[in-house]
mmCIF file of C-alpha atoms in Angstrom:
data_model
loop_
_atom_site.group_PDB
_atom_site.id
_atom_site.type_symbol
_atom_site.label_atom_id
_atom_site.label_comp_id
_atom_site.label_asym_id
_atom_site.label_seq_id
_atom_site.Cartn_x
_atom_site.Cartn_y
_atom_site.Cartn_z
ATOM 1 C CA MET A 6 3.624 -11.690 -25.642
ATOM 2 C CA THR A 7 3.673 -13.701 -22.447
ATOM 3 C CA VAL A 8 5.693 -11.842 -19.814
ATOM 4 C CA GLY A 9 8.094 -14.113 -17.925
ATOM 5 C CA ILE A 10 7.962 -13.026 -14.294
ATOM 6 C CA GLY A 11 10.396 -13.825 -11.506
ATOM 7 C CA VAL A 12 9.186 -13.625 -7.910
ATOM 8 C CA ILE A 13 11.645 -12.697 -5.162
ATOM 9 C CA GLY A 14 10.137 -13.660 -1.815
ATOM 10 C CA THR A 15 7.663 -16.542 -1.661
ATOM 11 C CA GLY A 16 6.012 -15.895 1.698
ATOM 12 C CA ALA A 17 2.280 -15.271 1.996
ATOM 13 C CA ILE A 18 2.008 -12.281 -0.355
ATOM 14 C CA GLY A 19 4.546 -13.650 -2.863
ATOM 15 C CA ARG A 20 2.750 -16.973 -2.977
ATOM 16 C CA ASP A 21 -0.615 -15.275 -3.457
ATOM 17 C CA HIS A 22 0.707 -13.058 -6.248
ATOM 18 C CA ALA A 23 2.216 -16.104 -7.960
ATOM 19 C CA ARG A 24 -1.186 -17.787 -7.771
ATOM 20 C CA ARG A 25 -2.845 -14.739 -9.331
ATOM 21 C CA ILE A 26 -0.365 -14.575 -12.184
ATOM 22 C CA ASN A 27 -0.476 -18.271 -13.067
ATOM 23 C CA GLN A 28 -4.128 -19.054 -12.308
ATOM 24 C CA VAL A 29 -6.220 -15.866 -12.508
ATOM 25 C CA LEU A 30 -4.642 -13.185 -14.695
ATOM 26 C CA GLY A 31 -3.577 -13.186 -18.333
ATOM 27 C CA GLY A 32 -0.464 -12.322 -20.280
ATOM 28 C CA ALA A 33 2.201 -13.569 -17.872
ATOM 29 C CA LYS A 34 3.744 -16.688 -16.391
ATOM 30 C CA ILE A 35 5.963 -17.340 -13.377
ATOM 31 C CA VAL A 36 9.311 -18.498 -14.748
ATOM 32 C CA ALA A 37 11.593 -18.095 -11.708
ATOM 33 C CA LEU A 38 11.361 -18.074 -7.920
ATOM 34 C CA SER A 39 13.796 -17.089 -5.191
ATOM 35 C CA ASP A 40 13.625 -17.013 -1.420
ATOM 36 C CA LEU A 41 16.133 -17.235 1.433
ATOM 37 C CA ASN A 42 14.029 -20.180 2.525
ATOM 38 C CA LEU A 43 14.496 -22.497 -0.454
ATOM 39 C CA ALA A 44 11.796 -24.826 0.860
ATOM 40 C CA SER A 45 9.270 -21.996 0.546
ATOM 41 C CA ALA A 46 10.238 -21.368 -3.071
ATOM 42 C CA GLU A 47 10.123 -25.084 -3.821
ATOM 43 C CA ALA A 48 6.627 -25.268 -2.327
ATOM 44 C CA VAL A 49 5.382 -22.487 -4.634
ATOM 45 C CA LYS A 50 6.974 -24.289 -7.585
ATOM 46 C CA ARG A 51 5.277 -27.540 -6.602
ATOM 47 C CA ASP A 52 1.843 -26.049 -5.907
ATOM 48 C CA ILE A 53 1.553 -23.113 -8.313
ATOM 49 C CA ALA A 54 4.400 -22.713 -10.829
ATOM 50 C CA PRO A 55 5.728 -26.131 -11.869
ATOM 51 C CA ASP A 56 7.613 -24.716 -14.870
ATOM 52 C CA ALA A 57 9.526 -22.138 -12.813
ATOM 53 C CA VAL A 58 13.171 -22.512 -11.894
ATOM 54 C CA VAL A 59 14.192 -21.947 -8.267
ATOM 55 C CA LEU A 60 17.253 -19.721 -7.961
ATOM 56 C CA ARG A 61 19.355 -19.090 -4.873
ATOM 57 C CA THR A 62 19.492 -15.289 -4.925
ATOM 58 C CA GLY A 63 17.326 -12.417 -6.057
ATOM 59 C CA GLU A 64 20.223 -11.026 -8.066
ATOM 60 C CA GLU A 65 20.558 -14.311 -9.953
ATOM 61 C CA LEU A 66 16.831 -14.228 -10.687
ATOM 62 C CA ILE A 67 16.960 -10.641 -11.990
ATOM 63 C CA ALA A 68 19.894 -11.501 -14.270
ATOM 64 C CA SER A 69 18.140 -14.546 -15.752
ATOM 65 C CA PRO A 70 17.474 -14.112 -19.502
ATOM 66 C CA ASN A 71 14.099 -15.826 -19.059
ATOM 67 C CA VAL A 72 12.887 -13.169 -16.606
ATOM 68 C CA ASP A 73 11.253 -10.217 -18.370
ATOM 69 C CA ALA A 74 9.865 -8.573 -15.221
ATOM 70 C CA VAL A 75 10.387 -8.859 -11.481
ATOM 71 C CA LEU A 76 8.057 -9.049 -8.474
ATOM 72 C CA VAL A 77 9.700 -8.032 -5.193
ATOM 73 C CA THR A 78 7.673 -9.497 -2.325
ATOM 74 C CA SER A 79 10.521 -10.253 0.041
ATOM 75 C CA TRP A 80 11.230 -8.866 3.517
ATOM 76 C CA GLY A 81 10.967 -5.061 3.449
ATOM 77 C CA ALA A 82 14.621 -4.437 4.299
ATOM 78 C CA THR A 83 15.656 -6.190 1.055
ATOM 79 C CA HIS A 84 13.387 -4.243 -1.289
ATOM 80 C CA GLU A 85 15.871 -1.482 -2.058
ATOM 81 C CA GLN A 86 18.660 -3.795 -3.236
ATOM 82 C CA TYR A 87 16.388 -5.798 -5.518
ATOM 83 C CA VAL A 88 14.597 -2.804 -7.028
ATOM 84 C CA LEU A 89 17.942 -1.135 -7.742
ATOM 85 C CA ALA A 90 19.175 -4.345 -9.385
ATOM 86 C CA ALA A 91 16.042 -4.536 -11.547
ATOM 87 C CA ILE A 92 16.504 -0.926 -12.675
ATOM 88 C CA ALA A 93 20.157 -1.608 -13.489
ATOM 89 C CA ALA A 94 19.030 -4.590 -15.574
ATOM 90 C CA GLY A 95 16.394 -2.469 -17.330
ATOM 91 C CA LYS A 96 13.567 -4.784 -16.260
ATOM 92 C CA PRO A 97 10.090 -3.679 -15.101
ATOM 93 C CA CYS A 98 9.665 -4.293 -11.381
ATOM 94 C CA PHE A 99 6.619 -4.506 -9.137
ATOM 95 C CA CYS A 100 7.619 -3.818 -5.515
ATOM 96 C CA GLU A 101 5.290 -4.412 -2.616
ATOM 97 C CA LYS A 102 5.309 -1.642 -0.036
ATOM 98 C CA PRO A 103 7.536 -0.311 1.335
ATOM 99 C CA LEU A 104 9.633 0.751 -1.632
ATOM 100 C CA ALA A 105 12.463 1.000 0.910
ATOM 101 C CA THR A 106 12.548 1.017 4.704
ATOM 102 C CA THR A 107 14.021 4.540 4.833
ATOM 103 C CA ALA A 108 13.331 7.749 2.934
ATOM 104 C CA ALA A 109 17.016 7.850 1.955
ATOM 105 C CA GLY A 110 16.712 4.377 0.446
ATOM 106 C CA ALA A 111 13.600 5.380 -1.509
ATOM 107 C CA LYS A 112 15.439 8.470 -2.765
ATOM 108 C CA ARG A 113 18.266 6.265 -4.074
ATOM 109 C CA ILE A 114 15.699 4.329 -6.093
ATOM 110 C CA VAL A 115 14.148 7.565 -7.411
ATOM 111 C CA ASP A 116 17.616 8.747 -8.461
ATOM 112 C CA ALA A 117 18.422 5.441 -10.166
ATOM 113 C CA GLU A 118 15.177 5.347 -12.134
ATOM 114 C CA THR A 119 15.516 9.014 -13.061
ATOM 115 C CA ALA A 120 19.043 8.378 -14.340
ATOM 116 C CA HIS A 121 17.702 5.424 -16.338
ATOM 117 C CA GLY A 122 15.252 7.848 -17.957
ATOM 118 C CA LYS A 123 12.179 5.600 -18.086
ATOM 119 C CA ARG A 124 9.559 4.325 -15.643
ATOM 120 C CA LEU A 125 10.352 0.754 -14.606
ATOM 121 C CA VAL A 126 8.915 0.472 -11.078
ATOM 122 C CA GLN A 127 5.359 0.099 -9.799
ATOM 123 C CA VAL A 128 4.819 0.262 -6.030
ATOM 124 C CA GLY A 129 2.144 -1.944 -4.467
ATOM 125 C CA PHE A 130 -0.308 0.661 -3.217
ATOM 126 C CA MET A 131 -3.324 -1.420 -4.192
ATOM 127 C CA ARG A 132 -6.029 0.924 -2.886
ATOM 128 C CA ARG A 133 -5.694 3.055 -6.018
ATOM 129 C CA TYR A 134 -7.113 0.026 -7.850
ATOM 130 C CA ASP A 135 -10.030 -0.596 -5.473
ATOM 131 C CA ALA A 136 -13.367 -0.020 -7.215
ATOM 132 C CA GLY A 137 -14.685 2.008 -4.275
ATOM 133 C CA TYR A 138 -11.724 4.385 -4.221
ATOM 134 C CA VAL A 139 -11.811 4.728 -8.024
ATOM 135 C CA ALA A 140 -15.486 5.748 -7.808
ATOM 136 C CA LEU A 141 -14.721 8.101 -4.916
ATOM 137 C CA LYS A 142 -11.942 9.789 -6.892
ATOM 138 C CA GLN A 143 -14.286 10.329 -9.822
ATOM 139 C CA ALA A 144 -16.769 12.012 -7.493
ATOM 140 C CA VAL A 145 -14.042 14.177 -5.935
ATOM 141 C CA ASP A 146 -12.722 15.189 -9.352
ATOM 142 C CA THR A 147 -16.068 15.940 -11.012
ATOM 143 C CA LYS A 148 -18.957 16.380 -8.565
ATOM 144 C CA ILE A 149 -18.368 17.831 -5.104
ATOM 145 C CA GLY A 150 -16.203 20.861 -5.809
ATOM 146 C CA ALA A 151 -12.816 21.663 -4.291
ATOM 147 C CA PRO A 152 -12.050 19.461 -1.269
ATOM 148 C CA ILE A 153 -12.013 21.241 2.100
ATOM 149 C CA MET A 154 -11.813 18.374 4.585
ATOM 150 C CA VAL A 155 -11.318 14.610 4.642
ATOM 151 C CA HIS A 156 -12.432 12.328 7.467
ATOM 152 C CA ALA A 157 -10.961 8.847 7.308
ATOM 153 C CA ALA A 158 -10.609 5.794 9.534
ATOM 154 C CA HIS A 159 -8.504 2.631 9.440
ATOM 155 C CA ARG A 160 -9.724 0.081 11.985
ATOM 156 C CA ASN A 161 -8.409 -3.423 12.603
ATOM 157 C CA PRO A 162 -10.078 -5.916 14.938
ATOM 158 C CA ALA A 163 -6.781 -6.779 16.674
ATOM 159 C CA VAL A 164 -3.003 -6.728 16.266
ATOM 160 C CA PRO A 165 -0.296 -8.980 17.752
ATOM 161 C CA GLU A 166 1.634 -8.085 20.912
ATOM 162 C CA GLN A 167 4.732 -7.090 18.912
ATOM 163 C CA TYR A 168 2.791 -4.316 17.141
ATOM 164 C CA VAL A 169 3.991 -1.000 18.628
ATOM 165 C CA THR A 170 2.973 2.665 18.267
ATOM 166 C CA PRO A 171 5.106 3.656 15.205
ATOM 167 C CA MET A 172 3.739 0.667 13.284
ATOM 168 C CA ALA A 173 0.352 2.402 13.232
ATOM 169 C CA ILE A 174 1.979 4.746 10.722
ATOM 170 C CA HIS A 175 4.527 2.593 8.848
ATOM 171 C CA ASP A 176 2.376 -0.551 8.601
ATOM 172 C CA THR A 177 -1.213 0.695 8.802
ATOM 173 C CA MET A 178 -1.743 4.330 7.837
ATOM 174 C CA ILE A 179 0.813 4.085 5.024
ATOM 175 C CA HIS A 180 -2.117 3.124 2.778
ATOM 176 C CA GLU A 181 -4.063 6.281 3.673
ATOM 177 C CA ILE A 182 -0.921 8.367 3.200
ATOM 178 C CA ASP A 183 -0.701 7.242 -0.415
ATOM 179 C CA VAL A 184 -4.344 6.941 -1.411
ATOM 180 C CA LEU A 185 -5.455 10.284 0.051
ATOM 181 C CA ARG A 186 -2.644 12.123 -1.719
ATOM 182 C CA TRP A 187 -3.765 10.447 -4.965
ATOM 183 C CA LEU A 188 -7.432 11.106 -4.216
ATOM 184 C CA LEU A 189 -6.859 14.839 -3.708
ATOM 185 C CA ASP A 190 -4.035 15.296 -6.242
ATOM 186 C CA ASP A 191 -2.234 17.244 -3.527
ATOM 187 C CA ASP A 192 0.868 17.054 -1.339
ATOM 188 C CA TYR A 193 1.169 17.170 2.454
ATOM 189 C CA VAL A 194 2.882 20.039 4.250
ATOM 190 C CA SER A 195 2.466 19.128 7.935
ATOM 191 C CA ALA A 196 1.369 16.373 10.320
ATOM 192 C CA ARG A 197 0.072 16.303 13.887
ATOM 193 C CA VAL A 198 -0.864 13.329 16.041
ATOM 194 C CA ILE A 199 -3.182 13.385 19.009
ATOM 195 C CA PHE A 200 -4.030 10.535 21.331
ATOM 196 C CA PRO A 201 -7.322 9.958 23.143
ATOM 197 C CA ARG A 202 -7.234 7.620 26.116
ATOM 198 C CA SER A 203 -5.863 4.190 25.258
ATOM 199 C CA ALA A 204 -8.317 1.410 24.582
ATOM 200 C CA ALA A 205 -8.413 -1.450 27.067
ATOM 201 C CA ARG A 206 -7.089 -3.914 24.467
ATOM 202 C CA SER A 207 -3.925 -1.858 23.918
ATOM 203 C CA HIS A 208 -0.655 -2.573 25.756
ATOM 204 C CA ALA A 209 2.318 -0.723 27.241
ATOM 205 C CA LYS A 210 4.155 -0.251 23.916
ATOM 206 C CA LEU A 211 1.090 0.672 21.857
ATOM 207 C CA ARG A 212 -0.912 3.881 22.161
ATOM 208 C CA ASP A 213 -4.188 3.021 20.476
ATOM 209 C CA PRO A 214 -6.226 4.644 19.033
ATOM 210 C CA GLN A 215 -4.568 7.734 17.579
ATOM 211 C CA ILE A 216 -5.671 10.513 15.239
ATOM 212 C CA VAL A 217 -3.329 11.868 12.565
ATOM 213 C CA ILE A 218 -4.074 15.329 11.190
ATOM 214 C CA LEU A 219 -2.510 16.211 7.844
ATOM 215 C CA GLU A 220 -2.564 19.565 6.092
ATOM 216 C CA THR A 221 -2.075 19.730 2.333
ATOM 217 C CA ALA A 222 -0.463 22.338 0.100
ATOM 218 C CA LYS A 223 -3.928 23.425 -1.119
ATOM 219 C CA GLY A 224 -5.177 23.855 2.441
ATOM 220 C CA THR A 225 -7.263 20.705 2.831
ATOM 221 C CA ILE A 226 -7.332 19.308 6.379
ATOM 222 C CA ILE A 227 -7.365 15.530 6.758
ATOM 223 C CA ASP A 228 -8.037 13.589 9.946
ATOM 224 C CA VAL A 229 -7.320 9.867 9.990
ATOM 225 C CA GLU A 230 -8.399 7.718 12.930
ATOM 226 C CA ILE A 231 -6.165 4.684 13.400
ATOM 227 C CA PHE A 232 -7.721 2.147 15.765
ATOM 228 C CA VAL A 233 -6.042 -1.244 15.499
ATOM 229 C CA ASN A 234 -7.843 -2.988 18.358
ATOM 230 C CA CYS A 235 -11.398 -1.957 17.526
ATOM 231 C CA HIS A 236 -12.572 -5.561 18.023
ATOM 232 C CA TYR A 237 -15.678 -5.441 15.805
ATOM 233 C CA GLY A 238 -14.057 -5.868 12.364
ATOM 234 C CA TYR A 239 -11.815 -4.529 9.615
ATOM 235 C CA ASP A 240 -13.347 -1.192 8.700
ATOM 236 C CA ILE A 241 -12.060 1.381 6.200
ATOM 237 C CA GLN A 242 -13.898 4.704 6.011
ATOM 238 C CA CYS A 243 -13.318 7.868 3.964
ATOM 239 C CA GLU A 244 -15.483 10.954 3.533
ATOM 240 C CA VAL A 245 -14.436 13.962 1.437
ATOM 241 C CA VAL A 246 -16.152 17.274 2.154
ATOM 242 C CA GLY A 247 -16.114 19.555 -0.885
ATOM 243 C CA GLU A 248 -17.316 23.061 -1.700
ATOM 244 C CA ASP A 249 -20.533 21.727 -3.230
ATOM 245 C CA GLY A 250 -21.123 18.367 -1.584
ATOM 246 C CA ILE A 251 -19.799 15.316 0.228
ATOM 247 C CA ALA A 252 -18.583 12.019 -1.226
ATOM 248 C CA SER A 253 -18.071 8.862 0.835
ATOM 249 C CA LEU A 254 -16.254 5.609 0.159
ATOM 250 C CA PRO A 255 -18.869 2.907 -0.480
ATOM 251 C CA GLU A 256 -19.151 -0.002 1.910
ATOM 252 C CA PRO A 257 -18.056 -3.435 0.639
ATOM 253 C CA MET A 258 -20.946 -5.363 -0.850
ATOM 254 C CA ALA A 259 -22.695 -7.462 1.793
ATOM 255 C CA ILE A 260 -26.045 -9.192 2.042
ATOM 256 C CA GLN A 261 -28.439 -7.416 4.359
ATOM 257 C CA THR A 262 -30.700 -9.653 6.430
ATOM 258 C CA ARG A 263 -33.868 -9.152 8.450
ATOM 259 C CA LEU A 264 -33.491 -11.881 11.014
ATOM 260 C CA GLY A 265 -34.238 -12.353 14.684
ATOM 261 C CA ALA A 266 -35.878 -8.930 14.927
ATOM 262 C CA LYS A 267 -32.678 -7.296 13.609
ATOM 263 C CA LEU A 268 -31.727 -5.527 10.398
ATOM 264 C CA GLN A 269 -28.065 -6.338 9.855
ATOM 265 C CA ASN A 270 -25.172 -7.152 7.533
ATOM 266 C CA ASP A 271 -21.784 -8.728 8.110
ATOM 267 C CA ILE A 272 -18.612 -6.646 8.530
ATOM 268 C CA LEU A 273 -15.358 -8.015 7.122
ATOM 269 C CA THR A 274 -12.610 -8.974 9.573
ATOM 270 C CA ASP A 275 -9.657 -9.555 7.192
ATOM 271 C CA TRP A 276 -7.935 -6.919 5.032
ATOM 272 C CA LYS A 277 -7.197 -9.555 2.383
ATOM 273 C CA ASP A 278 -10.941 -10.039 1.847
ATOM 274 C CA ARG A 279 -11.642 -6.293 1.733
ATOM 275 C CA PHE A 280 -9.101 -5.566 -1.030
ATOM 276 C CA ILE A 281 -8.765 -8.932 -2.802
ATOM 277 C CA ALA A 282 -10.114 -7.653 -6.131
ATOM 278 C CA SER A 283 -7.771 -4.652 -6.160
ATOM 279 C CA TYR A 284 -4.744 -6.962 -6.014
ATOM 280 C CA ASP A 285 -5.938 -8.652 -9.204
ATOM 281 C CA VAL A 286 -6.457 -5.320 -10.971
ATOM 282 C CA GLU A 287 -3.099 -3.818 -9.940
ATOM 283 C CA LEU A 288 -1.107 -6.875 -11.029
ATOM 284 C CA GLN A 289 -2.942 -7.099 -14.347
ATOM 285 C CA ASP A 290 -2.053 -3.440 -14.901
ATOM 286 C CA PHE A 291 1.589 -4.227 -14.156
ATOM 287 C CA ILE A 292 1.597 -7.167 -16.582
ATOM 288 C CA ASN A 293 -0.019 -5.152 -19.366
ATOM 289 C CA VAL A 294 2.516 -2.346 -19.119
ATOM 290 C CA ALA A 295 5.521 -4.590 -18.398
ATOM 291 C CA ALA A 296 4.848 -6.242 -21.768
ATOM 292 C CA LYS A 297 5.850 -2.870 -23.259
ATOM 293 C CA GLY A 298 9.019 -2.715 -21.157
ATOM 294 C CA THR A 299 7.871 -0.001 -18.768
ATOM 295 C CA ALA A 300 5.667 0.585 -15.700
ATOM 296 C CA ALA A 301 2.577 2.571 -14.700
ATOM 297 C CA GLY A 302 0.520 3.046 -11.542
ATOM 298 C CA PRO A 303 2.026 4.186 -8.219
ATOM 299 C CA ASN A 304 5.635 5.120 -8.876
ATOM 300 C CA CYS A 305 8.940 5.510 -7.065
ATOM 301 C CA TRP A 306 8.200 9.148 -6.297
ATOM 302 C CA ASP A 307 4.950 8.052 -4.616
ATOM 303 C CA GLY A 308 6.914 5.549 -2.543
ATOM 304 C CA TYR A 309 9.465 8.213 -1.599
ATOM 305 C CA VAL A 310 6.783 10.746 -0.598
ATOM 306 C CA ALA A 311 5.042 8.069 1.486
ATOM 307 C CA ALA A 312 8.335 7.385 3.292
ATOM 308 C CA ILE A 313 8.957 11.076 4.023
ATOM 309 C CA THR A 314 5.373 11.554 5.212
ATOM 310 C CA SER A 315 5.333 8.480 7.429
ATOM 311 C CA ASP A 316 8.622 9.540 9.042
ATOM 312 C CA ALA A 317 7.079 12.947 9.793
ATOM 313 C CA CYS A 318 3.992 11.299 11.290
ATOM 314 C CA VAL A 319 6.148 9.153 13.594
ATOM 315 C CA LEU A 320 7.995 12.286 14.729
ATOM 316 C CA ALA A 321 4.604 13.883 15.341
ATOM 317 C CA GLN A 322 3.676 10.997 17.634
ATOM 318 C CA GLU A 323 6.357 12.275 20.013
ATOM 319 C CA ALA A 324 5.597 15.995 19.516
ATOM 320 C CA GLU A 325 2.712 16.357 22.012
ATOM 321 C CA GLY A 326 0.244 17.446 19.333
ATOM 322 C CA ARG A 327 2.537 20.012 17.742
ATOM 323 C CA PRO A 328 2.761 20.106 13.914
ATOM 324 C CA VAL A 329 5.758 18.562 12.184
ATOM 325 C CA ALA A 330 6.659 19.980 8.776
ATOM 326 C CA ILE A 331 6.703 17.701 5.732
ATOM 327 C CA ASN A 332 9.316 19.012 3.323
ATOM 328 C CA LEU A 333 9.486 17.521 -0.153
ATOM 329 C CA PRO A 334 12.286 18.178 -2.658
ATOM 330 C CA PRO A 335 11.338 19.173 -6.219
ATOM 331 C CA ARG A 336 9.645 16.379 -8.119
ATOM 332 C CA PRO A 337 11.754 14.994 -11.001
ATOM 333 C CA ALA A 338 10.288 15.542 -14.455
ATOM 334 C CA LEU A 339 10.001 11.762 -14.967
ATOM 335 C CA TYR A 340 7.129 11.694 -12.461
ATOM 336 C CA ASN A 341 5.174 14.755 -13.598
#
């Protein structure tokens, strides 16, 4: 079966996902496109998906009989309405993060999918598909004993002037929030944020860097350094300290040179290069399972927990280092 996929939102990530589906992956084809900017959708049709039809609204796309599954890659504030419409139509849906821009919105999606009674939604937390994180999880699960501590870092070379302090959580650390919970098979119970002195490349509306400290239900302590003006490159680090040993996220493959009296290797500067392969793997997983009329991978509950946790972390930014509780409702049986 070839899965007919409709893409809602044809900006940079929507265009790139359309390219993957039509030119790299197997088992699916782009059959419909929609974007508020019709010229953008027409450009993707011209360049990538010539057989696709361009539709005016996401709702029209979801209702199309030719669309078997939906990709939501539109502006974040629209995700909730389109995911809810896909669930109502009974169609598998891949939603780029965030699942919704509020925890309440994510909860409405959880409730809708639970009422439907079957998994239909995959959330775009691609790090779970990164080969390095997959290997790290295997080591955590089988080699180093019970986790005690995690030390992690998320460093960007630079961010634009409109990037402000809460975005370090909602836009940057959101990936660590999901992948560390998956890595440890544990839930968070509290968050604290502490700030060292601001880096010179920061600005009045951005406190950078910052350190987020999370405590889990099993008692593991996690510290995540977020430094979005580190200048030297895009650098993702993760070390898990267990009862019997330590496991670290491997560095991306790079050629090491001995040149000019220096031993060195390049450091990536773009997140798209660091995780490009994981995008291919996650979308192929979605296609494979969507062909069966369902979904796998990161689910709506994961998106909801990420929203609750990120909201708590933003509150902790204003709490002068004091802990902020992270309270989760009971997990629905659909997601156990």
